[in-house]
mmCIF file of C-alpha atoms in Angstrom:
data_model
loop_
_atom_site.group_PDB
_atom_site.id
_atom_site.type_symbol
_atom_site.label_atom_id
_atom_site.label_comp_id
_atom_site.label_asym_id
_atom_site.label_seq_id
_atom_site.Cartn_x
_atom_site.Cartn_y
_atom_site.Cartn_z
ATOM 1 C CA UNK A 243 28.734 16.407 -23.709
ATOM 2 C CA UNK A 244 30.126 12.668 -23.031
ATOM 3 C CA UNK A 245 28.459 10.568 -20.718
ATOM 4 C CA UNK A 246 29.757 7.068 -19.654
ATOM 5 C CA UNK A 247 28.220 4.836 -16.792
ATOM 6 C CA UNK A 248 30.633 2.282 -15.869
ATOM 7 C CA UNK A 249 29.203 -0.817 -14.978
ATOM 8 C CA UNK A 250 30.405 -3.688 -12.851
ATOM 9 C CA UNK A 251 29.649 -7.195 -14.567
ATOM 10 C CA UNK A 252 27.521 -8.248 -17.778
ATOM 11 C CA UNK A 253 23.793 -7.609 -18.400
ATOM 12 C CA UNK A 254 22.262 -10.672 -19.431
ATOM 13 C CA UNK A 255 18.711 -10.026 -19.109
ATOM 14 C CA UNK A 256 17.248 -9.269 -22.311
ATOM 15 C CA UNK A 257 14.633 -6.779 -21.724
ATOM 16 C CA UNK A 258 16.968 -4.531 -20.064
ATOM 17 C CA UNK A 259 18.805 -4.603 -23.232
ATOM 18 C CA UNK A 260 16.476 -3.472 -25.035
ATOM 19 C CA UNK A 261 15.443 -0.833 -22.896
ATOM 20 C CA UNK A 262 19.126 0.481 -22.628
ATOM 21 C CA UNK A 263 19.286 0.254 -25.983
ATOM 22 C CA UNK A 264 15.823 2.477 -26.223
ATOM 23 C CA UNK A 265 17.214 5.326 -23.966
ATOM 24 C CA UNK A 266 20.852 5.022 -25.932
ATOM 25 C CA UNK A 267 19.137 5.967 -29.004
ATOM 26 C CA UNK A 268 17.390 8.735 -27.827
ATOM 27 C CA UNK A 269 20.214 10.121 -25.721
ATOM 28 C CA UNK A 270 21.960 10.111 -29.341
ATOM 29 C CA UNK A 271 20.435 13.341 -30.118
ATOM 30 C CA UNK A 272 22.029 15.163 -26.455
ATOM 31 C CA UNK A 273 25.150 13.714 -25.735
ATOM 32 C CA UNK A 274 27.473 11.017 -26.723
ATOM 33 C CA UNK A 275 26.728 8.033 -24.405
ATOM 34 C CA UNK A 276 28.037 4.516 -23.573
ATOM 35 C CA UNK A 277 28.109 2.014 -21.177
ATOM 36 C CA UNK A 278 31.484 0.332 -19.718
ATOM 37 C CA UNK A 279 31.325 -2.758 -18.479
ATOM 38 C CA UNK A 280 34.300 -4.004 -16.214
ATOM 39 C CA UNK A 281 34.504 -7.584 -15.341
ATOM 40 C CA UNK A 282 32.958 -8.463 -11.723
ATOM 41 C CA UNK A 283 35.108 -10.754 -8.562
ATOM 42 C CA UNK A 284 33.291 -14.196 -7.839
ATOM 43 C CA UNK A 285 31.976 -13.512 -4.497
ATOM 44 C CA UNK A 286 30.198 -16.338 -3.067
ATOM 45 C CA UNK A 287 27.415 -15.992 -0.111
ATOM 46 C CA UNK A 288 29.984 -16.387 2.916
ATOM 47 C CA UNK A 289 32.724 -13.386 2.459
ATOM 48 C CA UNK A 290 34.372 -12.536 5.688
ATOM 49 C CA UNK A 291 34.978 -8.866 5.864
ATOM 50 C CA UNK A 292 38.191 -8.689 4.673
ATOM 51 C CA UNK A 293 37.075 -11.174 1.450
ATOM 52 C CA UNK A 294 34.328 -8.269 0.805
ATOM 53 C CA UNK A 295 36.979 -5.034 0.784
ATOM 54 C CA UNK A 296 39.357 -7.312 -1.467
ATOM 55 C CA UNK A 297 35.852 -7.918 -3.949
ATOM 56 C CA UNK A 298 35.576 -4.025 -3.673
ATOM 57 C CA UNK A 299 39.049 -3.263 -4.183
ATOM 58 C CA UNK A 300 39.194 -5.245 -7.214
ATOM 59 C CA UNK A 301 36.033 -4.428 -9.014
ATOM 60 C CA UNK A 302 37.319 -0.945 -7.945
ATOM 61 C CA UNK A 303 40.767 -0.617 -9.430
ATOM 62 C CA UNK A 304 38.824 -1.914 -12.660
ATOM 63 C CA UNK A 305 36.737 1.364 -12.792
ATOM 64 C CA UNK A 306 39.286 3.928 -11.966
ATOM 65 C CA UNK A 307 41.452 2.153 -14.770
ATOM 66 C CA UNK A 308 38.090 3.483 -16.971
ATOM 67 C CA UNK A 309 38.273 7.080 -15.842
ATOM 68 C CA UNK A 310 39.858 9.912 -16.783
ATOM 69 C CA UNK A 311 41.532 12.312 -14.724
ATOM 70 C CA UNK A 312 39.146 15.128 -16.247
ATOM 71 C CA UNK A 313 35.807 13.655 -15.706
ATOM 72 C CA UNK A 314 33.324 14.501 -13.124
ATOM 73 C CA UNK A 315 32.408 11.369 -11.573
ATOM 74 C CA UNK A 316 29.247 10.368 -9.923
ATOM 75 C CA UNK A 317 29.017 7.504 -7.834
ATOM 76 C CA UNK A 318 25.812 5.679 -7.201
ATOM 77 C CA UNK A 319 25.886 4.954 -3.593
ATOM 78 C CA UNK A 320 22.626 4.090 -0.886
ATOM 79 C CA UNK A 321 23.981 6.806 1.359
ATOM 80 C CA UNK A 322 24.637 9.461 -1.540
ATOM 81 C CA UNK A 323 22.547 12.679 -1.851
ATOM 82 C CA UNK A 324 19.205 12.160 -3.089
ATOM 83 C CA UNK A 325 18.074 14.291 -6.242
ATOM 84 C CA UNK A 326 14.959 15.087 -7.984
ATOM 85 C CA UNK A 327 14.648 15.017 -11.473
ATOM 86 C CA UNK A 328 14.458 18.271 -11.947
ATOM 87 C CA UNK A 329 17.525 18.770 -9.313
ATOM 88 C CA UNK A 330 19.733 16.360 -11.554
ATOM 89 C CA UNK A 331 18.761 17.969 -14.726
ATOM 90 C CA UNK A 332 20.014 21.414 -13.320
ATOM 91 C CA UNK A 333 22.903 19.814 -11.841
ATOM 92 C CA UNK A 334 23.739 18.074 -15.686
ATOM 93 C CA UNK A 335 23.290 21.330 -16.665
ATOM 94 C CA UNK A 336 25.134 23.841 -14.793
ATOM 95 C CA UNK A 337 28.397 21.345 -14.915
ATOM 96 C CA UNK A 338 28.616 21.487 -18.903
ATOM 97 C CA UNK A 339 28.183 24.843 -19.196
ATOM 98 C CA UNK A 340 30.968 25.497 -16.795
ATOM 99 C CA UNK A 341 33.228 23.410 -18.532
ATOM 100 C CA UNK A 342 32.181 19.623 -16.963
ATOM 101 C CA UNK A 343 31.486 18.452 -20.246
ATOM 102 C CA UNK A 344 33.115 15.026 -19.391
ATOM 103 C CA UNK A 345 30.314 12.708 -17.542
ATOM 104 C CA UNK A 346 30.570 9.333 -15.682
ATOM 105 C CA UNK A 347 28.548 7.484 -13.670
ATOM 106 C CA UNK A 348 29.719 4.566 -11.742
ATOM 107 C CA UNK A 349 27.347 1.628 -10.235
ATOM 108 C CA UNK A 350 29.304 -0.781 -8.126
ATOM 109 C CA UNK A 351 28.700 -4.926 -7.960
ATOM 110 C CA UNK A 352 26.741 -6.623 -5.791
ATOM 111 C CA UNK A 353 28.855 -5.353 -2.734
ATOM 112 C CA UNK A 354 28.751 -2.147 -3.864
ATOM 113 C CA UNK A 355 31.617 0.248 -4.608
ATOM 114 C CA UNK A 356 35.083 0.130 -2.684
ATOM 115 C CA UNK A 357 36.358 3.373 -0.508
ATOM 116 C CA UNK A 358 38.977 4.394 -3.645
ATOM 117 C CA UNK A 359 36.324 4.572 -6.025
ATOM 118 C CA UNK A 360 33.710 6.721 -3.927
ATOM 119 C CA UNK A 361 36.761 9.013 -3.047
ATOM 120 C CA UNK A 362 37.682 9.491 -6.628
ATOM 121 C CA UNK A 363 33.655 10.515 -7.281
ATOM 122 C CA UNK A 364 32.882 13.942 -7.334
ATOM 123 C CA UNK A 365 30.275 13.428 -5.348
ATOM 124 C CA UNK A 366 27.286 10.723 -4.411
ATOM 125 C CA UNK A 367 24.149 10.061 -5.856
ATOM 126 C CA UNK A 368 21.288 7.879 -4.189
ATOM 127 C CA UNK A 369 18.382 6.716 -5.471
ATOM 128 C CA UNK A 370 16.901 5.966 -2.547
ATOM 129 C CA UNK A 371 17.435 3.546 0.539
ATOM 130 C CA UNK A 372 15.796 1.045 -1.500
ATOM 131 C CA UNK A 373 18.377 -2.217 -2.844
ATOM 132 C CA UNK A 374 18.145 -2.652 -6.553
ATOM 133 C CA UNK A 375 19.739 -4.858 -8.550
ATOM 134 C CA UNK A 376 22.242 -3.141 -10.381
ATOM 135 C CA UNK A 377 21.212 -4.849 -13.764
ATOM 136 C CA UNK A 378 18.282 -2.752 -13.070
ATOM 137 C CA UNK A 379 19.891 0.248 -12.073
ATOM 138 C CA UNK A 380 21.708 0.607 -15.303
ATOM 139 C CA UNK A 381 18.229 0.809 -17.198
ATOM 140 C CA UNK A 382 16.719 3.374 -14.544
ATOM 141 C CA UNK A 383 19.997 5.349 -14.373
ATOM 142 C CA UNK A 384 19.967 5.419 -18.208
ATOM 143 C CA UNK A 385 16.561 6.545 -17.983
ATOM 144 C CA UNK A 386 16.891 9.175 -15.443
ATOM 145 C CA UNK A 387 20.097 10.813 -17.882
ATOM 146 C CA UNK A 388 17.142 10.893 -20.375
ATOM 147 C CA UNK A 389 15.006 12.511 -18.677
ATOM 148 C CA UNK A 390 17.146 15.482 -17.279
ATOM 149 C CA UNK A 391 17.721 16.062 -20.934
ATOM 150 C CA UNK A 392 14.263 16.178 -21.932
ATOM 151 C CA UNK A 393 13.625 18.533 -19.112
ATOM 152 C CA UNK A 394 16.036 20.709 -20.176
ATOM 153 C CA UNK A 395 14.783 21.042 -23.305
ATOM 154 C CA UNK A 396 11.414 21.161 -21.980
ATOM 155 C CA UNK A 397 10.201 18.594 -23.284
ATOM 156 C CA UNK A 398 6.503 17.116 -21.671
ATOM 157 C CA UNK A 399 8.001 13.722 -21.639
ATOM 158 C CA UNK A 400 8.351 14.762 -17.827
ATOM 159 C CA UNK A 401 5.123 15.143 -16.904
#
């Protein structure tokens, strides 16, 4: 199985390096796994509307220039369908062994994801109503791929 999560903008922060880098390792023994990161739009505080959806648009025709007709995309989105772990780790499942064995996840920029890119998604996934930075979100998304794995495998690193 490949799995990709493509990213919009640079991590800087060095702890969540090395916690991506953590979970990378480990995935190593599952799936092959990387991170894409396309460049992010200066957006400064005062966007009109229309500024925003050009942002979007922009940081979006980036990402679908990183995906492959044949992957099965997930987009992280606030209003997506919330999963358990346990749901996700079926889901991950059930799509490579009916042939899905071509994984990406997609976290937006700071404005989130533009109408193109959440069309081209398979479907939605939420994490909850809460905002996270989506530095962050790489590290917890990593972690979450981990842990469907594990559960799979059932492994105790669950409980």
């Amino acid at each position: 199985m490949n799995i990709k999560i493509i990213v919009v903008g640079k991590l800087k922060e060095k702890y969540l390096k090395q916690g991506i880098a953590e979970y990378t390792k480990r995935l190593s023994k599952f799936c092959k796994f990387k991170i894409v990161e396309v460049a992010d739009e200066k957006a400064p505080e005062k966007l009109s509307e229309a500024e925003m959806m050009q942002v979007k648009e922009t940081e979006g025709e980036r990402i679908l220039n990183k995906i492959k007709d044949k992957e099965y995309v997930y987009a992280l989105a606030i209003l997506g369908k919330e999963r358990s772990s346990e749901e996700m780790a079926q889901e991950l499942q059930n799509l490579g062994t009916y042939g899905h064995s071509d994984l990406t996840f997609v976290i937006g920029g700071s404005l989130g994801l533009s109408e193109t890119v959440l069309k081209r998604a398979d479907t939605q996934v939420s994490f909850g109503r809460f905002t996270l930075p989506h530095q962050l979100m790489r590290l917890v998304l990593t972690e979450q791929i981990y842990r469907s794995f594990m559960i799979n495998v059932g492994s105790p690193y669950h409980k």
